[in-house]
Amino acid sequence: MRFFKSDNTAAVSPEILAAIAQVNHGAVVAYGADAWSARLDEVFGKFFETEVRVFAVSSGTAANSLAIATLCPPWGTVLTHAEAHIERDECGAPEFFTGGAKLSLVSGAGAKIAAEDLRARLAWFEPHVHGVQPRMLSITQATERGAVYSPREIRALADIARERQMAVHMDGARFANALVALDVSPAELSWKAGVDVLSFGVIKNGGMNAEAVVFFDPARVGDFEYRRKRAGQLACKGRYASVQLTSYLETGLWRRNAERANRLAAKIAAAAPQLLSEPFATNQVFMKLGDERIAQLAREFGFYPWGPTGSGEARFVCSWDTPDEDVDALCAALRALA
Amino acid sequence: MRFFKSDNTAAVSPEILAAIAQVNHGAVVAYGADAWSARLDEVFGKFFETEVRVFAVSSGTAANSLAIATLCPPWGTVLTHAEAHIERDECGAPEFFTGGAKLSLVSGAGAKIAAEDLRARLAWFEPHVHGVQPRMLSITQATERGAVYSPREIRALADIARERQMAVHMDGARFANALVALDVSPAELSWKAGVDVLSFGVIKNGGMNAEAVVFFDPARVGDFEYRRKRAGQLACKGRYASVQLTSYLETGLWRRNAERANRLAAKIAAAAPQLLSEPFATNQVFMKLGDERIAQLAREFGFYPWGPTGSGEARFVCSWDTPDEDVDALCAALRALA
Amino acid sequence: MRFFKSDNTAAVSPEILAAIAQVNHGAVVAYGADAWSARLDEVFGKFFETEVRVFAVSSGTAANSLAIATLCPPWGTVLTHAEAHIERDECGAPEFFTGGAKLSLVSGAGAKIAAEDLRARLAWFEPHVHGVQPRMLSITQATERGAVYSPREIRALADIARERQMAVHMDGARFANALVALDVSPAELSWKAGVDVLSFGVIKNGGMNAEAVVFFDPARVGDFEYRRKRAGQLACKGRYASVQLTSYLETGLWRRNAERANRLAAKIAAAAPQLLSEPFATNQVFMKLGDERIAQLAREFGFYPWGPTGSGEARFVCSWDTPDEDVDALCAALRALA
Amino acid sequence: MRFFKSDNTAAVSPEILAAIAQVNHGAVVAYGADAWSARLDEVFGKFFETEVRVFAVSSGTAANSLAIATLCPPWGTVLTHAEAHIERDECGAPEFFTGGAKLSLVSGAGAKIAAEDLRARLAWFEPHVHGVQPRMLSITQATERGAVYSPREIRALADIARERQMAVHMDGARFANALVALDVSPAELSWKAGVDVLSFGVIKNGGMNAEAVVFFDPARVGDFEYRRKRAGQLACKGRYASVQLTSYLETGLWRRNAERANRLAAKIAAAAPQLLSEPFATNQVFMKLGDERIAQLAREFGFYPWGPTGSGEARFVCSWDTPDEDVDALCAALRALA
């Protein structure tokens, strides 16, 4: 079976395994007090060209939920897209971690939130105790439909959030793919555009089981560390998570892997552009195939139908190690279908 | 100031105060083990023509949230209307009581959920661990926009819920107003139509500070009583809540009060039918007045603008003791405006 | 059956019912925005001789839990006595309201915490993320074994708490009984001794269903109001709770009722002093009777065996309206047993 | 610095890294639907000689908390030792995961719970809604003070639990050390003795970042999988956790590593038996040294003072890869001190 289900089906990049092997000697203090974990802030600070506080966790869901729980009180609400991962694919994790804060949804093409839609949604909230209070905006970069927010678009949303004292969270499960697609700097795509806290994805782009939560304002860290511990997300043997994160940045792996994944996906998109149901941008390709053609393709290829039951849409995702021949085979099949 | 802000601005019906005074003698066991509280199941069972389990709580928010928390697990989701009280006016109480379950919203005119819209929304949920699972449907009767669900409409929704193993909750904060408007029996409007648990409202219709949670299937009560206690909702001196509930039913107060409230509201609706923004049905009247006329009316009348900021809509609510002369004055003002 | 089970088995004082009847006219804004609720801060401020913020809730459990949740984070712990009401009689309400904060227990005679025991317990906590952090001290006044803390004792505990940045909460379900027993001012027994927030009990001493949460430092109120709403504890018809609280203070009812309850209990204690298992102080009497004598007494009197199964201890509580003849009968029975 | 702080300071066993490298090829379905994860139940079933359901998580805290949350309702309480890891070292994780269930503490030498102490503690709980209800017993094997429970001791506790409908959880962070010390079978030390769910530790004994939750009764799994997902504990790339668990068992690594750790610790215990503050049993050594000698040793050795501040006690832990020369050096130093 040729696999396009998700970039999280991929193996781990050899660079990551090598980094893990390299630190595997001798006893070091547990729970992140080791020398490798101590480098996190510095390495990420260099990458983002600013002072940051960085914390490793074991999954993207944990990264998102802990970031949100730190900055949104239980009686707050997080404005986010109706198709956001935190809304649809984390089984209510943000609600669990926050003690019952609400996600308030905004629609929009490409799983992107438009500034005017954010404003319209915010108009429903009143500053009284009867309703939850908007305390956070969470956007995904790249989005769940493969689109990207430009720095200018992020800034526009962040400005609206700022007016309402809302923190800005970015779910960057595919942040590297967005960086490569937009060809901007990590700083431009995050804190310079108004992002307060970033779930920095590594797993989908070659990592094994470590993601980073990056706070761009150290004052915002608050009680994050207590929350991480109490969520079972403070790794005992911290070095093995930390070196995944630092080697990912320092070896340039983030860029190499994202470039390859995006490039392969571009081939797929180009194979049947008339079938695209979303403009192509990163490493995800969405096509309107109809249920029949989906069934046909599913004999040879692994991928997910998308949207509500019966929508006839499909998603193909490329990763850093999707085989070229699998991509070629899919392109041929799509050309034949189209 | 003539008051049409809400039926919860009203005083308490004399019948309720009299019932309270009548039980105010001597020591009785606390926490609901008194003789008056012991009558709850029987009195409500008679009203609903079936065996029920009934529990008093101090507010509608508590009634809704405890009912939901009992029947929806933390990883579940409650399908409800986007304008539902539980979504917009309880500051996230259902999320708090459930330990972070989600409300999943359905739109629809009159704050009513249509069967096809419920089906369409449910099509988004897949039976896997990545997403929350539909476990409950919550509808409001009468709705937050004054509309009512007929028994047949409730049945259609309940049938869809049943197919998905979802429990059916009814927020009956204005259940009496709906009963009177539809002229059906309490049984027809609840369990016979598929409702599993009802937040039975008393406060808005003459009560002081007691609402009832009514389970139509005793097997569903589950751990409700532990949850009520732990929420600080098990009244110490239970008799004072219980007699509000029993006297409300046994004296026919529920009907007298609801009939008067509905009748007064009908006069308002009839005063300027061309301004109505919702079809009139119970004791709430919605009108599209525009911000200017709203400001003008607000000099003499107390009422709430409705919907998002700048919508130009207003809501007028009548209660069991809204003075006739206030209604007449409002009718005259509306006629003048129209 | 002559009732000594608890002061919460009592009826409501006529003064309270009269106050309720007096405000029962006309429409007023709901949810505490009425004129009677607006007086809470002033009336309590006068009583406590300082600026306070006061909030009505429907039960002592709610008062305690909301106070605690406002001042103790989920990763914090509340130092309290092993026999505290919040530990043993609220079904985990503090844990629920806080989102899972912990109660850390201290033993001590009379259900009182001694300063040295508090220090010893605190020595177990280290300032790292692995353990919960002490953020609050909660003491009960009068205690669950009828004892009282003197202002000096409270101050000693509060000083220890202050060193550790812990807030000080007092569960004053029987605060009036303690005031009367100690013959000190409300100020001396609360903020002057270091109390930050007080659950001010009214129900056990003549009220119907309203307790007050009193913050002595307005800056500490924080997000209390959101938490109250989301717990279903913001009364819709606020006036009926507020006048219970204000009339309780302004008519001197608090003192009259507590004096009578304490006086009656003193008679019981004096009837069989050799059986006392706790020094007598307020309106609760504890006696070591043995299971046989307990069974004998239970034929005529309603009361609770106390402590773990088989302890042979019993508790007798007097309230503002315990009949004199019931007290006389119990005294006679105890004398006969002794 | 020679390290005896904890077995979690150790590196990862080469066997584990090799297993990880071996599965690192090609795309496989994410979230535990891969072929290696599919082997978990079978491999653990063989080890435990019974049908089991096994789930990987990223930390011991997560394993404990998810097991507890699955079997203990929010209004329940978990009976556990006052020095249990779940009580003292997880920052309130069980309270967080359960939605505010309580831990009820039992004291006892060696951090062990004695049957009579469990009975005595249970006598405090009454079957009413006012108090939390005992729903689980959690014991640690080996305990936080290095002791072990024999199968017979576990059975005695489990029998008491069973009478009260309490589930039995074992925190087996050092299960392998206990197995080796007792020389009994995994089955004898778990389900045959009455354990319902086991947190099976791997990390402290050579693993990287995977622990297993083992259910001995498949019917008890309940909603575990939803809870795991929503806690961010369902690993995206599941194979890397699963092979840690399966190779740990299949290569016999669990036994080799535990035997070595126990043997080294035995040498330390034997070096100064008169200083032992706990009987020696597994891979932890507790000694009463006094603060002065602790300070002296701390110049050359990394270890933790134990107990409350000023107790003068120290803990030394050996792991699978503690260097022999470090052990020899510590032995020499202890002999010199003694």
PDB file of C-alpha atoms in Angstrom, chain A residues 16 19-20 36-37 39-41 43-44 47 54-58 200-203 207-214 228 238-254:
ATOM      1  CA  ILE A  16      17.135  12.346  14.807  1.00  0.00           C
ATOM      2  CA  ALA A  19      21.223  12.578  17.845  1.00  0.00           C
ATOM      3  CA  ILE A  20      19.464  10.270  20.274  1.00  0.00           C
ATOM      4  CA  TRP A  36      20.972  18.982  26.543  1.00  0.00           C
ATOM      5  CA  SER A  37      17.653  20.222  27.782  1.00  0.00           C
ATOM      6  CA  ARG A  39      20.241  24.223  25.491  1.00  0.00           C
ATOM      7  CA  LEU A  40      16.627  24.404  24.336  1.00  0.00           C
ATOM      8  CA  ASP A  41      16.089  28.076  25.044  1.00  0.00           C
ATOM      9  CA  VAL A  43      18.937  26.955  20.247  1.00  0.00           C
ATOM     10  CA  PHE A  44      15.354  28.024  19.692  1.00  0.00           C
ATOM     11  CA  PHE A  47      16.291  30.099  15.354  1.00  0.00           C
ATOM     12  CA  VAL A  54      10.954  26.356  25.218  1.00  0.00           C
ATOM     13  CA  PHE A  55       9.425  23.210  26.680  1.00  0.00           C
ATOM     14  CA  ALA A  56       9.375  19.718  25.249  1.00  0.00           C
ATOM     15  CA  VAL A  57       6.239  17.601  25.299  1.00  0.00           C
ATOM     16  CA  SER A  58       5.378  14.237  23.787  1.00  0.00           C
ATOM     17  CA  PHE A 200       6.317  23.895  17.253  1.00  0.00           C
ATOM     18  CA  GLY A 201       5.871  20.657  15.355  1.00  0.00           C
ATOM     19  CA  VAL A 202       8.714  18.229  14.820  1.00  0.00           C
ATOM     20  CA  ILE A 203       7.071  14.803  14.741  1.00  0.00           C
ATOM     21  CA  GLY A 207      10.869  13.638  14.645  1.00  0.00           C
ATOM     22  CA  MET A 208      10.021  10.688  16.811  1.00  0.00           C
ATOM     23  CA  ASN A 209       8.009  11.835  19.804  1.00  0.00           C
ATOM     24  CA  ALA A 210       8.906  15.371  20.816  1.00  0.00           C
ATOM     25  CA  GLU A 211       7.258  18.672  20.086  1.00  0.00           C
ATOM     26  CA  ALA A 212       8.118  22.063  21.523  1.00  0.00           C
ATOM     27  CA  VAL A 213       6.013  24.725  23.154  1.00  0.00           C
ATOM     28  CA  VAL A 214       7.684  28.060  22.470  1.00  0.00           C
ATOM     29  CA  ARG A 228       3.100  20.010  32.143  1.00  0.00           C
ATOM     30  CA  GLY A 238      14.510  14.594  29.162  1.00  0.00           C
ATOM     31  CA  ARG A 239      17.580  14.443  27.013  1.00  0.00           C
ATOM     32  CA  TYR A 240      15.945  12.148  24.452  1.00  0.00           C
ATOM     33  CA  ALA A 241      13.236  14.671  23.746  1.00  0.00           C
ATOM     34  CA  SER A 242      15.502  17.688  23.885  1.00  0.00           C
ATOM     35  CA  VAL A 243      18.017  16.436  21.343  1.00  0.00           C
ATOM     36  CA  GLN A 244      15.242  15.670  18.909  1.00  0.00           C
ATOM     37  CA  LEU A 245      14.307  19.324  19.077  1.00  0.00           C
ATOM     38  CA  THR A 246      17.775  20.841  18.981  1.00  0.00           C
ATOM     39  CA  SER A 247      19.158  18.569  16.275  1.00  0.00           C
ATOM     40  CA  TYR A 248      16.072  19.235  14.175  1.00  0.00           C
ATOM     41  CA  LEU A 249      16.992  22.893  14.120  1.00  0.00           C
ATOM     42  CA  GLU A 250      20.778  22.761  14.190  1.00  0.00           C
ATOM     43  CA  THR A 251      21.229  20.272  11.360  1.00  0.00           C
ATOM     44  CA  GLY A 252      18.816  22.130   9.102  1.00  0.00           C
ATOM     45  CA  LEU A 253      16.667  19.008   9.070  1.00  0.00           C
ATOM     46  CA  TRP A 254      13.528  21.088   9.445  1.00  0.00           C
TER      47      TRP A 254
END
